[in-house]
Amino acid sequence: MNSIKQVFLASLLGTAVFTAQVQAETAVIVHPDNPSTSLAPSEISRIYLGKSKKFPNGSSVIPIDQSDSAAIRDSFLSSVMEKSASQVKSYWSKRIFTGKGTPPKQVASSAEMKELVASNPATIGYIDASEVDASVKVVYSY
């Protein structure tokens, strides 16, 4: 009986930890020198879909995306872009086929994302909010 209780409690704890990780806050980031102070989800979505090549202030923008396998990417796509990964993949397949654009460059990790954004004022990316430091500036979080 005692081992059944331990297994149940362990699975319950595992579920709680998983839920906490899924609900972690995500920050959309830019270079600290970027004049943008905040961006609406619709503006971010337009940038990541290649519909806008500039920040609202008129400066050029280069979106950087997390890898297809990153859980934070699925959260970003559904929360900010209101699309699933398969919808975004289909969208970019059509754009590539018609010669109307290329998807954002993907990085392997949030550390790489932060490094790229911190080194180029034209870039925009997203990372877990707990990883934000003075090397980047948050323009939207959810």
Tab-separated table of N, CA and C in Angstrom:
chain	number	residue	atom	x	y	z
A	1	MET	N	0.816	-1.190	0.000
A	1	MET	CA	0.000	0.000	0.000
A	1	MET	C	0.865	1.263	0.000
A	2	ASN	N	1.913	1.229	0.792
A	2	ASN	CA	2.788	2.381	0.915
A	2	ASN	C	3.466	2.702	-0.421
A	3	SER	N	3.886	1.679	-1.185
A	3	SER	CA	4.556	1.923	-2.469
A	3	SER	C	3.582	2.482	-3.498
A	4	ILE	N	2.323	2.104	-3.446
A	4	ILE	CA	1.319	2.665	-4.355
A	4	ILE	C	1.144	4.147	-4.069
A	5	LYS	N	1.113	4.488	-2.814
A	5	LYS	CA	0.981	5.895	-2.410
A	5	LYS	C	2.186	6.697	-2.884
A	6	GLN	N	3.392	6.127	-2.786
A	6	GLN	CA	4.605	6.813	-3.219
A	6	GLN	C	4.593	7.042	-4.728
A	7	VAL	N	4.159	6.029	-5.476
A	7	VAL	CA	4.087	6.159	-6.933
A	7	VAL	C	3.084	7.250	-7.307
A	8	PHE	N	1.941	7.241	-6.647
A	8	PHE	CA	0.927	8.261	-6.914
A	8	PHE	C	1.462	9.654	-6.620
A	9	LEU	N	2.090	9.829	-5.468
A	9	LEU	CA	2.633	11.142	-5.100
A	9	LEU	C	3.739	11.576	-6.059
A	10	ALA	N	4.567	10.636	-6.477
A	10	ALA	CA	5.642	10.959	-7.422
A	10	ALA	C	5.059	11.412	-8.759
A	11	SER	N	4.030	10.728	-9.247
A	11	SER	CA	3.427	11.121	-10.524
A	11	SER	C	2.719	12.465	-10.396
A	12	LEU	N	2.092	12.699	-9.254
A	12	LEU	CA	1.439	13.977	-9.012
A	12	LEU	C	2.461	15.112	-8.991
A	13	LEU	N	3.579	14.904	-8.335
A	13	LEU	CA	4.646	15.898	-8.288
A	13	LEU	C	5.207	16.141	-9.688
A	14	GLY	N	5.419	15.081	-10.454
A	14	GLY	CA	5.919	15.214	-11.821
A	14	GLY	C	4.978	16.032	-12.676
A	15	THR	N	3.674	15.815	-12.522
A	15	THR	CA	2.676	16.582	-13.267
A	15	THR	C	2.735	18.049	-12.869
A	16	ALA	N	2.884	18.333	-11.596
A	16	ALA	CA	2.961	19.716	-11.123
A	16	ALA	C	4.193	20.423	-11.686
A	17	VAL	N	5.320	19.740	-11.709
A	17	VAL	CA	6.549	20.320	-12.251
A	17	VAL	C	6.389	20.576	-13.736
A	18	PHE	N	5.817	19.611	-14.481
A	18	PHE	CA	5.603	19.774	-15.919
A	18	PHE	C	4.678	20.954	-16.176
A	19	THR	N	3.601	21.071	-15.429
A	19	THR	CA	2.659	22.176	-15.592
A	19	THR	C	3.339	23.506	-15.332
A	20	ALA	N	4.173	23.586	-14.327
A	20	ALA	CA	4.882	24.827	-14.020
A	20	ALA	C	5.811	25.210	-15.166
A	21	GLN	N	6.461	24.216	-15.776
A	21	GLN	CA	7.357	24.510	-16.892
A	21	GLN	C	6.577	24.991	-18.105
A	22	VAL	N	5.421	24.398	-18.361
A	22	VAL	CA	4.610	24.796	-19.505
A	22	VAL	C	4.106	26.232	-19.327
A	23	GLN	N	3.843	26.640	-18.091
A	23	GLN	CA	3.295	27.950	-17.828
A	23	GLN	C	4.372	29.013	-17.578
A	24	ALA	N	5.616	28.685	-17.817
A	24	ALA	CA	6.692	29.651	-17.622
A	24	ALA	C	6.484	30.833	-18.562
A	25	GLU	N	6.878	32.004	-18.117
A	25	GLU	CA	6.703	33.208	-18.924
A	25	GLU	C	7.759	33.271	-20.022
A	26	THR	N	7.327	33.696	-21.188
A	26	THR	CA	8.212	33.847	-22.333
A	26	THR	C	8.363	35.333	-22.637
A	27	ALA	N	9.575	35.740	-22.980
A	27	ALA	CA	9.860	37.137	-23.297
A	27	ALA	C	10.290	37.259	-24.755
A	28	VAL	N	9.673	38.191	-25.465
A	28	VAL	CA	10.108	38.546	-26.816
A	28	VAL	C	11.150	39.635	-26.619
A	29	ILE	N	12.330	39.420	-27.196
A	29	ILE	CA	13.474	40.283	-26.902
A	29	ILE	C	14.054	40.953	-28.140
A	30	VAL	N	14.669	42.100	-27.905
A	30	VAL	CA	15.413	42.839	-28.933
A	30	VAL	C	16.717	43.324	-28.304
A	31	HIS	N	17.573	43.884	-29.116
A	31	HIS	CA	18.823	44.481	-28.651
A	31	HIS	C	18.502	45.681	-27.749
A	32	PRO	N	19.273	45.926	-26.699
A	32	PRO	CA	18.991	47.057	-25.802
A	32	PRO	C	18.966	48.418	-26.490
A	33	ASP	N	19.713	48.577	-27.584
A	33	ASP	CA	19.744	49.856	-28.296
A	33	ASP	C	18.567	50.039	-29.252
A	34	ASN	N	17.758	49.001	-29.426
A	34	ASN	CA	16.597	49.107	-30.298
A	34	ASN	C	15.623	50.102	-29.667
A	35	PRO	N	15.144	51.084	-30.435
A	35	PRO	CA	14.255	52.099	-29.861
A	35	PRO	C	12.859	51.580	-29.496
A	36	SER	N	12.478	50.412	-29.967
A	36	SER	CA	11.163	49.865	-29.628
A	36	SER	C	11.094	49.575	-28.136
A	37	THR	N	9.988	49.981	-27.519
A	37	THR	CA	9.805	49.714	-26.097
A	37	THR	C	8.778	48.611	-25.865
A	38	SER	N	7.850	48.465	-26.795
A	38	SER	CA	6.887	47.369	-26.707
A	38	SER	C	6.336	47.087	-28.100
A	39	LEU	N	5.948	45.837	-28.295
A	39	LEU	CA	5.354	45.420	-29.555
A	39	LEU	C	4.087	44.630	-29.251
A	40	ALA	N	3.078	44.794	-30.074
A	40	ALA	CA	1.840	44.032	-29.939
A	40	ALA	C	2.037	42.657	-30.564
A	41	PRO	N	1.309	41.662	-30.097
A	41	PRO	CA	1.411	40.331	-30.709
A	41	PRO	C	1.176	40.359	-32.223
A	42	SER	N	0.271	41.199	-32.692
A	42	SER	CA	0.013	41.273	-34.140
A	42	SER	C	1.243	41.775	-34.894
A	43	GLU	N	1.985	42.721	-34.314
A	43	GLU	CA	3.211	43.226	-34.954
A	43	GLU	C	4.279	42.137	-34.979
A	44	ILE	N	4.408	41.415	-33.885
A	44	ILE	CA	5.394	40.326	-33.806
A	44	ILE	C	5.047	39.244	-34.812
A	45	SER	N	3.778	38.897	-34.904
A	45	SER	CA	3.328	37.879	-35.852
A	45	SER	C	3.655	38.292	-37.288
A	46	ARG	N	3.381	39.534	-37.637
A	46	ARG	CA	3.678	40.011	-38.997
A	46	ARG	C	5.175	39.909	-39.307
A	47	ILE	N	6.002	40.197	-38.311
A	47	ILE	CA	7.449	40.088	-38.500
A	47	ILE	C	7.842	38.635	-38.736
A	48	TYR	N	7.333	37.723	-37.906
A	48	TYR	CA	7.697	36.314	-38.023
A	48	TYR	C	7.093	35.627	-39.239
A	49	LEU	N	6.059	36.212	-39.825
A	49	LEU	CA	5.481	35.662	-41.055
A	49	LEU	C	6.063	36.333	-42.301
A	50	GLY	N	7.016	37.223	-42.113
A	50	GLY	CA	7.653	37.887	-43.244
A	50	GLY	C	6.781	38.939	-43.904
A	51	LYS	N	5.689	39.322	-43.261
A	51	LYS	CA	4.792	40.338	-43.819
A	51	LYS	C	5.289	41.744	-43.516
A	52	SER	N	6.143	41.851	-42.526
A	52	SER	CA	6.744	43.131	-42.174
A	52	SER	C	8.251	42.923	-42.055
A	53	LYS	N	9.003	43.750	-42.727
A	53	LYS	CA	10.460	43.653	-42.708
A	53	LYS	C	11.084	44.742	-41.841
A	54	LYS	N	10.216	45.488	-41.155
A	54	LYS	CA	10.688	46.600	-40.330
A	54	LYS	C	9.976	46.609	-38.981
A	55	PHE	N	10.688	47.129	-37.972
A	55	PHE	CA	10.052	47.404	-36.694
A	55	PHE	C	9.073	48.560	-36.914
A	56	PRO	N	8.119	48.750	-36.013
A	56	PRO	CA	7.182	49.877	-36.171
A	56	PRO	C	7.871	51.236	-36.295
A	57	ASN	N	9.095	51.380	-35.752
A	57	ASN	CA	9.815	52.652	-35.854
A	57	ASN	C	10.500	52.837	-37.214
A	58	GLY	N	10.408	51.820	-38.088
A	58	GLY	CA	10.967	51.927	-39.429
A	58	GLY	C	12.312	51.269	-39.629
A	59	SER	N	12.969	50.838	-38.560
A	59	SER	CA	14.271	50.182	-38.714
A	59	SER	C	14.076	48.726	-39.139
A	60	SER	N	15.045	48.201	-39.854
A	60	SER	CA	14.979	46.827	-40.365
A	60	SER	C	14.914	45.818	-39.234
A	61	VAL	N	14.256	44.686	-39.513
A	61	VAL	CA	14.122	43.643	-38.503
A	61	VAL	C	14.505	42.288	-39.083
A	62	ILE	N	15.183	41.497	-38.278
A	62	ILE	CA	15.561	40.132	-38.636
A	62	ILE	C	15.027	39.203	-37.541
A	63	PRO	N	13.962	38.462	-37.826
A	63	PRO	CA	13.438	37.550	-36.801
A	63	PRO	C	14.304	36.297	-36.673
A	64	ILE	N	14.497	35.858	-35.446
A	64	ILE	CA	15.222	34.624	-35.154
A	64	ILE	C	14.238	33.693	-34.455
A	65	ASP	N	14.199	32.450	-34.884
A	65	ASP	CA	13.234	31.482	-34.365
A	65	ASP	C	13.940	30.379	-33.582
A	66	GLN	N	13.239	29.799	-32.631
A	66	GLN	CA	13.748	28.621	-31.929
A	66	GLN	C	13.601	27.414	-32.860
A	67	SER	N	14.274	26.321	-32.550
A	67	SER	CA	14.210	25.120	-33.383
A	67	SER	C	12.819	24.503	-33.324
A	68	ASP	N	12.491	23.733	-34.348
A	68	ASP	CA	11.188	23.073	-34.427
A	68	ASP	C	10.905	22.204	-33.207
A	69	SER	N	11.935	21.650	-32.600
A	69	SER	CA	11.756	20.733	-31.477
A	69	SER	C	11.657	21.435	-30.116
A	70	ALA	N	11.838	22.744	-30.073
A	70	ALA	CA	11.809	23.474	-28.810
A	70	ALA	C	10.372	23.702	-28.341
A	71	ALA	N	10.084	23.338	-27.097
A	71	ALA	CA	8.740	23.515	-26.535
A	71	ALA	C	8.348	24.993	-26.512
A	72	ILE	N	9.311	25.872	-26.298
A	72	ILE	CA	9.015	27.300	-26.242
A	72	ILE	C	8.498	27.794	-27.600
A	73	ARG	N	8.912	27.163	-28.675
A	73	ARG	CA	8.451	27.558	-30.008
A	73	ARG	C	6.961	27.295	-30.163
A	74	ASP	N	6.501	26.128	-29.742
A	74	ASP	CA	5.072	25.812	-29.825
A	74	ASP	C	4.252	26.822	-29.026
A	75	SER	N	4.753	27.175	-27.849
A	75	SER	CA	4.072	28.160	-27.017
A	75	SER	C	4.024	29.517	-27.718
A	76	PHE	N	5.145	29.930	-28.308
A	76	PHE	CA	5.228	31.199	-29.032
A	76	PHE	C	4.250	31.214	-30.204
A	77	LEU	N	4.253	30.139	-30.985
A	77	LEU	CA	3.373	30.081	-32.154
A	77	LEU	C	1.907	30.176	-31.759
A	78	SER	N	1.514	29.450	-30.727
A	78	SER	CA	0.098	29.470	-30.346
A	78	SER	C	-0.285	30.751	-29.611
A	79	SER	N	0.569	31.243	-28.735
A	79	SER	CA	0.231	32.416	-27.924
A	79	SER	C	0.368	33.742	-28.667
A	80	VAL	N	1.410	33.890	-29.435
A	80	VAL	CA	1.670	35.167	-30.109
A	80	VAL	C	1.128	35.166	-31.538
A	81	MET	N	1.381	34.102	-32.263
A	81	MET	CA	0.997	34.064	-33.667
A	81	MET	C	-0.375	33.434	-33.907
A	82	GLU	N	-0.906	32.807	-32.868
A	82	GLU	CA	-2.210	32.136	-32.943
A	82	GLU	C	-2.255	31.129	-34.084
A	83	LYS	N	-1.160	30.363	-34.222
A	83	LYS	CA	-1.036	29.333	-35.248
A	83	LYS	C	-0.353	28.112	-34.647
A	84	SER	N	-0.585	26.972	-35.262
A	84	SER	CA	0.106	25.750	-34.850
A	84	SER	C	1.402	25.630	-35.647
A	85	ALA	N	2.266	24.747	-35.212
A	85	ALA	CA	3.528	24.526	-35.933
A	85	ALA	C	3.254	24.051	-37.360
A	86	SER	N	2.253	23.205	-37.539
A	86	SER	CA	1.954	22.706	-38.892
A	86	SER	C	1.403	23.824	-39.782
A	87	GLN	N	0.626	24.746	-39.210
A	87	GLN	CA	0.135	25.877	-39.997
A	87	GLN	C	1.282	26.772	-40.447
A	88	VAL	N	2.228	27.020	-39.569
A	88	VAL	CA	3.375	27.864	-39.910
A	88	VAL	C	4.254	27.169	-40.948
A	89	LYS	N	4.448	25.870	-40.784
A	89	LYS	CA	5.246	25.115	-41.758
A	89	LYS	C	4.588	25.168	-43.140
A	90	SER	N	3.289	24.995	-43.185
A	90	SER	CA	2.557	25.057	-44.455
A	90	SER	C	2.654	26.453	-45.070
A	91	TYR	N	2.500	27.472	-44.237
A	91	TYR	CA	2.601	28.859	-44.698
A	91	TYR	C	3.952	29.107	-45.362
A	92	TRP	N	5.042	28.696	-44.669
A	92	TRP	CA	6.372	28.951	-45.213
A	92	TRP	C	6.659	28.079	-46.435
A	93	SER	N	6.114	26.892	-46.495
A	93	SER	CA	6.295	26.048	-47.683
A	93	SER	C	5.739	26.748	-48.913
A	94	LYS	N	4.560	27.333	-48.778
A	94	LYS	CA	3.943	28.064	-49.900
A	94	LYS	C	4.770	29.291	-50.269
A	95	ARG	N	5.219	30.035	-49.265
A	95	ARG	CA	6.010	31.246	-49.529
A	95	ARG	C	7.322	30.907	-50.236
A	96	ILE	N	7.962	29.848	-49.790
A	96	ILE	CA	9.226	29.427	-50.405
A	96	ILE	C	8.981	28.984	-51.841
A	97	PHE	N	7.949	28.173	-52.053
A	97	PHE	CA	7.635	27.651	-53.388
A	97	PHE	C	7.353	28.777	-54.382
A	98	THR	N	6.665	29.819	-53.932
A	98	THR	CA	6.322	30.927	-54.820
A	98	THR	C	7.417	31.995	-54.878
A	99	GLY	N	8.502	31.796	-54.134
A	99	GLY	CA	9.600	32.755	-54.146
A	99	GLY	C	9.295	34.038	-53.401
A	100	LYS	N	8.347	33.985	-52.473
A	100	LYS	CA	7.936	35.196	-51.771
A	100	LYS	C	8.556	35.355	-50.392
A	101	GLY	N	9.517	34.515	-50.059
A	101	GLY	CA	10.157	34.709	-48.770
A	101	GLY	C	10.826	33.464	-48.246
A	102	THR	N	11.564	33.658	-47.175
A	102	THR	CA	12.213	32.547	-46.482
A	102	THR	C	11.890	32.667	-45.000
A	103	PRO	N	11.735	31.543	-44.333
A	103	PRO	CA	11.399	31.593	-42.904
A	103	PRO	C	12.558	32.139	-42.088
A	104	PRO	N	12.255	32.557	-40.855
A	104	PRO	CA	13.320	33.061	-39.988
A	104	PRO	C	14.381	31.984	-39.731
A	105	LYS	N	15.599	32.432	-39.543
A	105	LYS	CA	16.692	31.528	-39.159
A	105	LYS	C	16.343	30.902	-37.823
A	106	GLN	N	16.643	29.613	-37.686
A	106	GLN	CA	16.401	28.930	-36.421
A	106	GLN	C	17.706	28.729	-35.673
A	107	VAL	N	17.605	28.785	-34.350
A	107	VAL	CA	18.763	28.551	-33.494
A	107	VAL	C	18.507	27.306	-32.649
A	108	ALA	N	19.578	26.732	-32.146
A	108	ALA	CA	19.492	25.472	-31.396
A	108	ALA	C	19.117	25.650	-29.938
A	109	SER	N	19.286	26.864	-29.398
A	109	SER	CA	19.037	27.039	-27.967
A	109	SER	C	18.669	28.488	-27.654
A	110	SER	N	18.111	28.679	-26.470
A	110	SER	CA	17.799	30.036	-26.014
A	110	SER	C	19.078	30.842	-25.783
A	111	ALA	N	20.139	30.171	-25.370
A	111	ALA	CA	21.417	30.860	-25.174
A	111	ALA	C	21.924	31.428	-26.497
A	112	GLU	N	21.823	30.636	-27.559
A	112	GLU	CA	22.235	31.108	-28.880
A	112	GLU	C	21.330	32.250	-29.340
A	113	MET	N	20.028	32.136	-29.064
A	113	MET	CA	19.072	33.190	-29.411
A	113	MET	C	19.469	34.496	-28.730
A	114	LYS	N	19.710	34.429	-27.441
A	114	LYS	CA	20.053	35.636	-26.681
A	114	LYS	C	21.359	36.242	-27.191
A	115	GLU	N	22.316	35.407	-27.504
A	115	GLU	CA	23.608	35.888	-28.012
A	115	GLU	C	23.441	36.622	-29.339
A	116	LEU	N	22.636	36.063	-30.249
A	116	LEU	CA	22.414	36.715	-31.547
A	116	LEU	C	21.686	38.043	-31.392
A	117	VAL	N	20.651	38.060	-30.571
A	117	VAL	CA	19.889	39.290	-30.372
A	117	VAL	C	20.756	40.355	-29.690
A	118	ALA	N	21.555	39.944	-28.732
A	118	ALA	CA	22.426	40.888	-28.022
A	118	ALA	C	23.516	41.470	-28.915
A	119	SER	N	23.826	40.775	-30.019
A	119	SER	CA	24.910	41.235	-30.885
A	119	SER	C	24.439	42.011	-32.119
A	120	ASN	N	23.115	42.114	-32.334
A	120	ASN	CA	22.630	42.772	-33.547
A	120	ASN	C	21.348	43.557	-33.255
A	121	PRO	N	21.369	44.883	-33.349
A	121	PRO	CA	20.182	45.698	-33.056
A	121	PRO	C	18.989	45.447	-33.979
A	122	ALA	N	19.193	44.776	-35.091
A	122	ALA	CA	18.094	44.528	-36.022
A	122	ALA	C	17.318	43.246	-35.710
A	123	THR	N	17.793	42.444	-34.772
A	123	THR	CA	17.169	41.148	-34.532
A	123	THR	C	16.065	41.197	-33.475
A	124	ILE	N	15.201	40.190	-33.566
A	124	ILE	CA	14.150	39.977	-32.573
A	124	ILE	C	14.080	38.473	-32.336
A	125	GLY	N	13.836	38.088	-31.094
A	125	GLY	CA	13.748	36.675	-30.757
A	125	GLY	C	12.891	36.479	-29.523
A	126	TYR	N	12.886	35.264	-28.999
A	126	TYR	CA	12.117	34.981	-27.784
A	126	TYR	C	12.806	33.896	-26.982
A	127	ILE	N	12.772	34.079	-25.663
A	127	ILE	CA	13.400	33.148	-24.731
A	127	ILE	C	12.539	33.066	-23.478
A	128	ASP	N	12.867	32.124	-22.614
A	128	ASP	CA	12.209	32.050	-21.318
A	128	ASP	C	12.559	33.330	-20.554
A	129	ALA	N	11.570	33.921	-19.919
A	129	ALA	CA	11.778	35.193	-19.223
A	129	ALA	C	12.836	35.105	-18.126
A	130	SER	N	13.033	33.922	-17.574
A	130	SER	CA	14.044	33.774	-16.516
A	130	SER	C	15.462	33.934	-17.054
A	131	GLU	N	15.643	33.879	-18.358
A	131	GLU	CA	16.967	34.004	-18.973
A	131	GLU	C	17.294	35.427	-19.404
A	132	VAL	N	16.356	36.347	-19.237
A	132	VAL	CA	16.579	37.739	-19.640
A	132	VAL	C	17.594	38.388	-18.699
A	133	ASP	N	18.522	39.136	-19.295
A	133	ASP	CA	19.482	39.921	-18.526
A	133	ASP	C	19.691	41.254	-19.250
A	134	ALA	N	20.665	42.016	-18.841
A	134	ALA	CA	20.890	43.352	-19.404
A	134	ALA	C	21.365	43.342	-20.851
A	135	SER	N	21.724	42.169	-21.389
A	135	SER	CA	22.207	42.099	-22.767
A	135	SER	C	21.075	42.196	-23.793
A	136	VAL	N	19.816	42.087	-23.339
A	136	VAL	CA	18.659	42.169	-24.228
A	136	VAL	C	17.563	42.995	-23.558
A	137	LYS	N	16.562	43.401	-24.345
A	137	LYS	CA	15.445	44.180	-23.832
A	137	LYS	C	14.135	43.468	-24.190
A	138	VAL	N	13.223	43.385	-23.252
A	138	VAL	CA	11.928	42.730	-23.448
A	138	VAL	C	10.954	43.738	-24.054
A	139	VAL	N	10.307	43.352	-25.174
A	139	VAL	CA	9.307	44.214	-25.795
A	139	VAL	C	7.901	43.626	-25.698
A	140	TYR	N	7.817	42.363	-25.272
A	140	TYR	CA	6.517	41.717	-25.052
A	140	TYR	C	6.767	40.463	-24.233
A	141	SER	N	5.854	40.142	-23.348
A	141	SER	CA	5.952	38.891	-22.600
A	141	SER	C	4.548	38.333	-22.393
A	142	TYR	N	4.498	37.030	-22.217
A	142	TYR	CA	3.220	36.357	-21.995
A	142	TYR	C	3.443	35.166	-21.092
